[in-house]
Coordinates of C-alpha atoms in Angstrom, one line a residue:
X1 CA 105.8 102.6 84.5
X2 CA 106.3 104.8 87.6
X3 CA 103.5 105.7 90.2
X4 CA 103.3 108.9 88.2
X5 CA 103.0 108.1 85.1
X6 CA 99.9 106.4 85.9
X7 CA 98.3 109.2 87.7
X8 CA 99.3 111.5 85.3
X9 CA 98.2 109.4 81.9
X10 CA 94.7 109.7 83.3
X11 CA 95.3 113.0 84.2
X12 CA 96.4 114.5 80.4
X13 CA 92.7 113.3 78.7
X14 CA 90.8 115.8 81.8
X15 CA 88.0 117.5 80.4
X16 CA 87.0 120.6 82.1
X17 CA 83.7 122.8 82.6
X18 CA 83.9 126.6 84.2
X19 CA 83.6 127.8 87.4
X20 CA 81.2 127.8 89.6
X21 CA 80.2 131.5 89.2
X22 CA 80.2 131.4 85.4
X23 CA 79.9 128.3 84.0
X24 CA 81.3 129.4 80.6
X25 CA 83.1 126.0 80.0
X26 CA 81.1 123.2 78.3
X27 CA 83.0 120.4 76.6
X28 CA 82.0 116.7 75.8
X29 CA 78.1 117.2 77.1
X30 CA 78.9 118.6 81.0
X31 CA 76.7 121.9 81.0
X32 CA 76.8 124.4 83.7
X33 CA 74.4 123.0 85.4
X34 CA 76.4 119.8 85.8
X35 CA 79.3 122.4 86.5
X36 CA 77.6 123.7 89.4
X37 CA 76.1 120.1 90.6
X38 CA 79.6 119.0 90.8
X39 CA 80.7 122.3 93.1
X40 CA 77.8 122.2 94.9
X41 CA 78.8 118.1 95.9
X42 CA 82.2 119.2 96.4
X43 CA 81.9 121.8 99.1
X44 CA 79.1 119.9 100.8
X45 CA 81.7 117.0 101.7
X46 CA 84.4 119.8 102.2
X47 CA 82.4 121.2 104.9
X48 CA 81.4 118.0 106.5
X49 CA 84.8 116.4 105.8
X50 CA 86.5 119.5 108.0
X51 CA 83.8 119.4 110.8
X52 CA 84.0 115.5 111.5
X53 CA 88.1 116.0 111.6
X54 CA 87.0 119.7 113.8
X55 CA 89.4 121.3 111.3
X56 CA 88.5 125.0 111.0
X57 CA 88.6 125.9 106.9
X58 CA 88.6 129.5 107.7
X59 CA 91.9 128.7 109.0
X60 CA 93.5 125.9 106.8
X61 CA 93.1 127.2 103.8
X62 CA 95.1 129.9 104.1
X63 CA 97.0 127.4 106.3
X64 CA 97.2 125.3 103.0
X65 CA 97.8 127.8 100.4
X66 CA 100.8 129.0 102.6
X67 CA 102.3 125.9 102.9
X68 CA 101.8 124.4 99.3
X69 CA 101.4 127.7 97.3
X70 CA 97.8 128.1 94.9
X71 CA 95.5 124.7 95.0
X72 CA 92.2 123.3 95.4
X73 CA 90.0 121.1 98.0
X74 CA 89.5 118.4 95.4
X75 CA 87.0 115.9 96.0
X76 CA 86.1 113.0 93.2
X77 CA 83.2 111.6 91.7
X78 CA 82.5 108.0 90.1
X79 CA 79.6 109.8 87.3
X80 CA 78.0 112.7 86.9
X81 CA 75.2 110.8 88.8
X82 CA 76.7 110.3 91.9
X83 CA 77.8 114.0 92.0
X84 CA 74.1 114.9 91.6
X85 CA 73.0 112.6 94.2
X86 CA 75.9 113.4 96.7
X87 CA 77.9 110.8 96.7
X88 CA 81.8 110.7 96.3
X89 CA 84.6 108.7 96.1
X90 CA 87.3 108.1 98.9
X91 CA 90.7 109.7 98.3
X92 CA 91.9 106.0 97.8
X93 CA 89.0 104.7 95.9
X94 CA 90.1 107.5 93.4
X95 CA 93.5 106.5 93.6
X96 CA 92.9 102.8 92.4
X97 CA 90.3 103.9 90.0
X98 CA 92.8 106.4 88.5
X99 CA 95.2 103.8 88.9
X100 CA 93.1 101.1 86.7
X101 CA 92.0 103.4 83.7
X102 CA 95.2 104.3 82.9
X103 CA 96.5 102.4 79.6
X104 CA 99.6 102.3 81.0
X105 CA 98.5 99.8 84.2
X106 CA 100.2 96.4 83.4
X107 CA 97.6 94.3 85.2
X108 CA 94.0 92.7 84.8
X109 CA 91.6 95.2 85.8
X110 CA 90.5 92.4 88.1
X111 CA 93.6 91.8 89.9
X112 CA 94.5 93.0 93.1
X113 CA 96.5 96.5 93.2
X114 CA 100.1 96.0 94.6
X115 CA 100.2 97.2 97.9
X116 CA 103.7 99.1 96.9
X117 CA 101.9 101.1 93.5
X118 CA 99.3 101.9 95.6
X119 CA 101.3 103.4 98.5
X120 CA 104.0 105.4 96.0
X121 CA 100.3 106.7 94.3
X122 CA 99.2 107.7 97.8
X123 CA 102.3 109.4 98.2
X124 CA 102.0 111.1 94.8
X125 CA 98.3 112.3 95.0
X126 CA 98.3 113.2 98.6
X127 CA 101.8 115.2 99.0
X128 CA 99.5 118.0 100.9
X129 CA 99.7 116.5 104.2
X130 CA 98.0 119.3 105.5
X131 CA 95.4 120.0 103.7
X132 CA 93.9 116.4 103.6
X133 CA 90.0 115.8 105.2
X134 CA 89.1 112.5 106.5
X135 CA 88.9 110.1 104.1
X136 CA 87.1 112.0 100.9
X137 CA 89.0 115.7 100.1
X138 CA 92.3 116.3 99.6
X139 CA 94.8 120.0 98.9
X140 CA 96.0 119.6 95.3
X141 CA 98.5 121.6 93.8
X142 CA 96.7 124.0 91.4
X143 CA 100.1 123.6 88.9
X144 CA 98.7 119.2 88.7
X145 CA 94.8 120.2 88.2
X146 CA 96.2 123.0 85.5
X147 CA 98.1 120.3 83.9
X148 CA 95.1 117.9 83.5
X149 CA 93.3 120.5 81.7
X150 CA 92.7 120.9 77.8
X151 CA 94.0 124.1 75.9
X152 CA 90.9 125.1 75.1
X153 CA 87.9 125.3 76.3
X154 CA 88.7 125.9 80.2
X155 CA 89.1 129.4 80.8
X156 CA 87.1 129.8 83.9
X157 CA 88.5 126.6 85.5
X158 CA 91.9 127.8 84.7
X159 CA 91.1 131.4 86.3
X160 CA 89.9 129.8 89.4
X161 CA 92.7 128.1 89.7
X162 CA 95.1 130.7 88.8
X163 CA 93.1 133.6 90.6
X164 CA 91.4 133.0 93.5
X165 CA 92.5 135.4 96.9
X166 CA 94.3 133.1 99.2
X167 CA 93.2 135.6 102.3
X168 CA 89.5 135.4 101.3
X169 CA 88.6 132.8 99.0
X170 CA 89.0 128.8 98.6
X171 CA 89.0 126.9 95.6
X172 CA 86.8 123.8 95.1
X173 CA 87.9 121.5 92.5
X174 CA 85.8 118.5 91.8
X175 CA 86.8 115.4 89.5
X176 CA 84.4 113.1 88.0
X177 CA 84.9 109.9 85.9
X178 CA 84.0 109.9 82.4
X179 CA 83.0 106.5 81.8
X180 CA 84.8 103.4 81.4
X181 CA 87.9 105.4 79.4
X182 CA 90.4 107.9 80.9
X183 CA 88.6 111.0 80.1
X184 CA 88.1 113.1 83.4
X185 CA 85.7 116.1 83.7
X186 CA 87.4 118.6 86.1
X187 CA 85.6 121.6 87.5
X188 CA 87.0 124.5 89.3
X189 CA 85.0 127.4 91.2
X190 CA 86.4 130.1 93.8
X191 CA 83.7 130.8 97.1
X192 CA 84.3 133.2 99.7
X193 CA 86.1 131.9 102.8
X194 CA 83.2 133.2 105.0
X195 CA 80.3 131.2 103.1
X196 CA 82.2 128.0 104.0
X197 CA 82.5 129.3 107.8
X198 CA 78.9 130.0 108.3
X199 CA 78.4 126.3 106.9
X200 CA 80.4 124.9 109.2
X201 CA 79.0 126.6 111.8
X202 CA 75.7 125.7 110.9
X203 CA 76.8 121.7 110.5
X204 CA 78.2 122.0 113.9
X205 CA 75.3 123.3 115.8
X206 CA 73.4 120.6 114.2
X207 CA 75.9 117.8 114.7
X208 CA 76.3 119.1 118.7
X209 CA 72.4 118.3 118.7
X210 CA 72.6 114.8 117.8
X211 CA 75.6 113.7 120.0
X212 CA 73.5 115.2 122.8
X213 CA 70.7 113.3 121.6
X214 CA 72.6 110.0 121.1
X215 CA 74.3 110.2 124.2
X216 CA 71.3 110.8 126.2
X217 CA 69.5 107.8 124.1
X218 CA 72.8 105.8 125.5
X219 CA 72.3 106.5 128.9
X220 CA 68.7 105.6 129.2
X221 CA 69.5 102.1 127.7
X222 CA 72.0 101.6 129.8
X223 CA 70.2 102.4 133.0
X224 CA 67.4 99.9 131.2
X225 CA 69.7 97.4 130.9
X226 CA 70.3 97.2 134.8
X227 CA 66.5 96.0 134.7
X228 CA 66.8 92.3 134.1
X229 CA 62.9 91.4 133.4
X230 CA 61.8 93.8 130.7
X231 CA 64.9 96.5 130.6
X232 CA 66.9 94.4 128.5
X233 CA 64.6 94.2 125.9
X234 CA 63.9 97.9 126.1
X235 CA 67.8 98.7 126.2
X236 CA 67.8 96.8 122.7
X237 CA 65.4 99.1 121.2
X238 CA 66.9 102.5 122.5
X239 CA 70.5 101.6 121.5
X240 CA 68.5 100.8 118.1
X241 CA 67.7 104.4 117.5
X242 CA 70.5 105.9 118.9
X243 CA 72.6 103.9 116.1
X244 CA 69.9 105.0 113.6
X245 CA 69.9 108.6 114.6
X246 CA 74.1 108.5 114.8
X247 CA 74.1 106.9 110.9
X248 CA 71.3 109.0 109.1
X249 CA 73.2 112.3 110.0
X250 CA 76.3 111.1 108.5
X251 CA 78.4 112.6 112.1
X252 CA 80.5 109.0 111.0
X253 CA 81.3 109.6 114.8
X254 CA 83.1 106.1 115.2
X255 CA 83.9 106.0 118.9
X256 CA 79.9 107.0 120.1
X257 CA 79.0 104.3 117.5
X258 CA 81.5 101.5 118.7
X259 CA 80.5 102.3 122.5
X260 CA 76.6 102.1 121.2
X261 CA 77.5 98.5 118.9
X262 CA 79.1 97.0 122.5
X263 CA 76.3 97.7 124.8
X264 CA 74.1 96.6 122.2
X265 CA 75.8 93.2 122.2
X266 CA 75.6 93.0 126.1
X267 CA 72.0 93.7 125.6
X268 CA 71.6 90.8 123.1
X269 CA 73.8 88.8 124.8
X270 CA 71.3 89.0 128.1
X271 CA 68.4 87.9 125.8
X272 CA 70.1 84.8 124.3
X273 CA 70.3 86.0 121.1
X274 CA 73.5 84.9 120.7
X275 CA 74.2 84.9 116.7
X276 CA 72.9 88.8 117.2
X277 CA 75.5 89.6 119.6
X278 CA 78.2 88.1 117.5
X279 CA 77.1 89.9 114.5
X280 CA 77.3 93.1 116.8
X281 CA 80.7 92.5 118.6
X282 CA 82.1 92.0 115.1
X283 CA 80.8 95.2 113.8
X284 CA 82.7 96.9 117.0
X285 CA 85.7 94.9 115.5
X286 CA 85.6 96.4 112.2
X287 CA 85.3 99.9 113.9
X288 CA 88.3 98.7 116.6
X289 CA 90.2 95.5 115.6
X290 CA 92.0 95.0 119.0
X291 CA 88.8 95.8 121.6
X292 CA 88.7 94.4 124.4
X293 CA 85.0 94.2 125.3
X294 CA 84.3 93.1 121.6
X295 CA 86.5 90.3 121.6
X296 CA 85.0 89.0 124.7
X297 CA 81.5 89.1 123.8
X298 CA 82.2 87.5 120.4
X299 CA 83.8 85.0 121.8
X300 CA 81.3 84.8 124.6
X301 CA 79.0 84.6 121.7
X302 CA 80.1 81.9 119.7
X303 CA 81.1 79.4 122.6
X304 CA 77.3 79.2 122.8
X305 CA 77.1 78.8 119.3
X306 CA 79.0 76.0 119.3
X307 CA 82.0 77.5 117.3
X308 CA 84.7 76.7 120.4
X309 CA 87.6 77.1 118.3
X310 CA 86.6 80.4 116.5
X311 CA 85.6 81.5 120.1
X312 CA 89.1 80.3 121.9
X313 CA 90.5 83.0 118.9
X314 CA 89.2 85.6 120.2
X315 CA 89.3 85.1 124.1
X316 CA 92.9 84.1 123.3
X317 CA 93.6 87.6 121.8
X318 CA 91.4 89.3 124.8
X319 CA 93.5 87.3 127.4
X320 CA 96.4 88.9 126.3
X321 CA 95.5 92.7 126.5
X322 CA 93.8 91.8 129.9
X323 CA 95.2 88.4 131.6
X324 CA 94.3 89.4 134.6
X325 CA 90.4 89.5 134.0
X326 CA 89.1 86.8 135.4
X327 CA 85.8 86.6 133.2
X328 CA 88.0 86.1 129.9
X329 CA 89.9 83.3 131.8
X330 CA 86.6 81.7 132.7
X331 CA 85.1 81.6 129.0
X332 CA 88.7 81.0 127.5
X333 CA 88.7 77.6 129.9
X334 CA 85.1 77.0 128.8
X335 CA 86.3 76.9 125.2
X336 CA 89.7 75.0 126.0
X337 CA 86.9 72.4 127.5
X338 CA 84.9 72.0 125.1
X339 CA 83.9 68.7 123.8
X340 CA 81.5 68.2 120.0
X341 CA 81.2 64.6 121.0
X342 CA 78.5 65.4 123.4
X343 CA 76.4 68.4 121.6
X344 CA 73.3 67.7 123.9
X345 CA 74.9 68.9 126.8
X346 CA 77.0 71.8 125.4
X347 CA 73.8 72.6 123.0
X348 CA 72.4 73.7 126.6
X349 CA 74.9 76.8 127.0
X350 CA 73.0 78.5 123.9
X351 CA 69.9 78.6 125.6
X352 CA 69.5 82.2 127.6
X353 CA 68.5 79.9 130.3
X354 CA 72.0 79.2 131.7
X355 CA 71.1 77.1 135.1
X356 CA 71.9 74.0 133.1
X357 CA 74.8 74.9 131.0
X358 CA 78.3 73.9 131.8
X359 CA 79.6 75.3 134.9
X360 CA 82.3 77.2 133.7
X361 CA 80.2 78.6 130.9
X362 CA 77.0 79.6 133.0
X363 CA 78.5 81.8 135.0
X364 CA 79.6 84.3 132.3
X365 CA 80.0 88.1 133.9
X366 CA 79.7 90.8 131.7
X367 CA 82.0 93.5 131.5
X368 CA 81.4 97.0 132.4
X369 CA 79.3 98.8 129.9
X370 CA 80.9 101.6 127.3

């Protein structure tokens, strides 16, 4: 079966509770309270979806409807539970859930999605290039959410959908799995263009305050850090909360974090704490694959470890984005050098007491802080 079909075979069992403002809907147990959890949930990760990507939804809906005609800001839900508590789905977590509880998938649940279904079911699902936020909300076509919906029973949703004003209104769609089956509660509601404004507004002036906050928490560790007897240790603890701050205010603000995870490394790095650094520098990989500075310092990191050929990988990869630095070239030889038949000697280059390492590995340089 096509791409489609799948989508769509889920899509056919929807069940649907009413809009936000009335709540008249109630099928299969959702009750308007659970209609208005589900909005609520939905606009929430609309608002902070648009202001991490600084998209203005005053403007792109209308943007949106203009380009793709009537639709929602759809955002999806595992339960009914995570709606309450907040938590949704990623647009392509949807997609392979969708994908898996539809009779017509051909696979064990347990096997890996083919890359090619999942791409032609990204395609399908997220044809509203435009009108996609981050990671979590995506513009669908109010003609597919119509189609999802029962005959009866879904008068407000289908009202919403079929009713809202383009020039001063959004609709909010959210979708939550039913179970372990297709079924698929769907809820529509229509909210004035200017409530979402004034919430993005709001979520901005408190997201400016943090960046200011982290980057001033940043600074102070890095002029710490210059201080080799005690700032180092202090540096640790300031680029702690920073991180902290950055990650319990969801700002998901990936470059402030990735420059935060690198001097952090450096930091541990300068108090032998070798394992902690790598951990760190592969963090700052997982945010930015091909870094420079975090391929250095985790294989900085695990040449003291003892791990030469994991740590010749990754100076091998920084030595070719920067062949010219003559710090990688010095750690990348240490590695090449690199002898397990005599672990007493190289065991030394794990101390933070480097007088007594190798030469080639003691006289590791930094490189410049983020």
């Amino acid at each position: 079966c096509t791409p489609n079909q799948l989508l769509q075979s889920t899509s056919r069992c929807a069940r649907c509770v009413g809009c936000i403002e009335m709540g008249q809907d109630q099928q299969a147990g959702l009750s308007p309270e659970d209609s208005l959890a589900v909005i609520k949930a939905a606009c929430q990760h609309i608002v902070l979806e648009a202001e991490r990507g600084s998209k203005d939804i005053s403007v792109l809906g209308p943007r949106c409807h203009e380009l793709y005609g009537r639709g929602a800001f759809t955002v999806s839900f595992e339960s009914l539970e995570a709606a309450r508590l907040g938590h949704c789905l990623s647009v392509d977590a949807w997609i392979e859930a969708s994908i898996r509880r539809s009779p017509s998938y051909p696979l064990k649940l347990d096997d890996p999605i083919p890359e090619q279904l999942l791409e032609a079911s990204r395609a399908y699902a997220c044809d509203c290039s435009e009108g996609k936020l981050g990671r979590r909300v995506i513009f669908r076509r109010a003609e597919r959410l119509l189609e999802q919906l029962p005959a009866v029973g879904s008068q407000e949703t289908r009202a919403a959908l079929e009713s809202y004003d383009a020039a001063n209104e959004l609709c909010v769609c959210g979708e939550v799995l039913k179970g372990a089956g297709e079924d698929v509660f769907t809820v529509a509601g229509r909210l004035p263009i200017a409530t979402f404004t004034a919430k993005q507004q709001e979520q901005r002036k408190r997201w400016d305050g943090v960046r200011e906050r982290v980057d001033e928490l940043k600074a102070w560790g890095n002029d710490e850090l210059q201080d080799r007897e005690v700032g180092t240790t202090l540096a640790e603890k300031t680029y702690r909360e920073a991180l902290r701050i950055l990650q319990e205010t969801e700002l998901e603000d990936n470059q402030r974090e990735l420059n935060l995870r690198l001097n952090l490394s450096e930091a541990l790095a300068r108090l032998g704490r070798w394992s902690n650094s790598e951990e760190e520098s592969g963090r700052c990989l997982q945010l930015d694959s091909g870094n420079l500075k975090a391929l250095y310092r985790r294989g900085r990191a695990r040449l003291r470890l003892g791990r030469a050929e994991e740590a010749k990988a990754d100076l091998l990869r920084a030595a070719r984005l920067a062949p010219q630095n003559r710090a990688i070239r010095e750690e990348l030889e240490a590695a090449k050098q690199w002898r397990p038949e005599h672990p007493l000697k190289q065991a030394s280059a794990v101390s933070a007491n480097t007088e007594t390492a190798p030469d080639v590995v003691r006289r590791w340089r930094p490189l410049q802080l983020a």
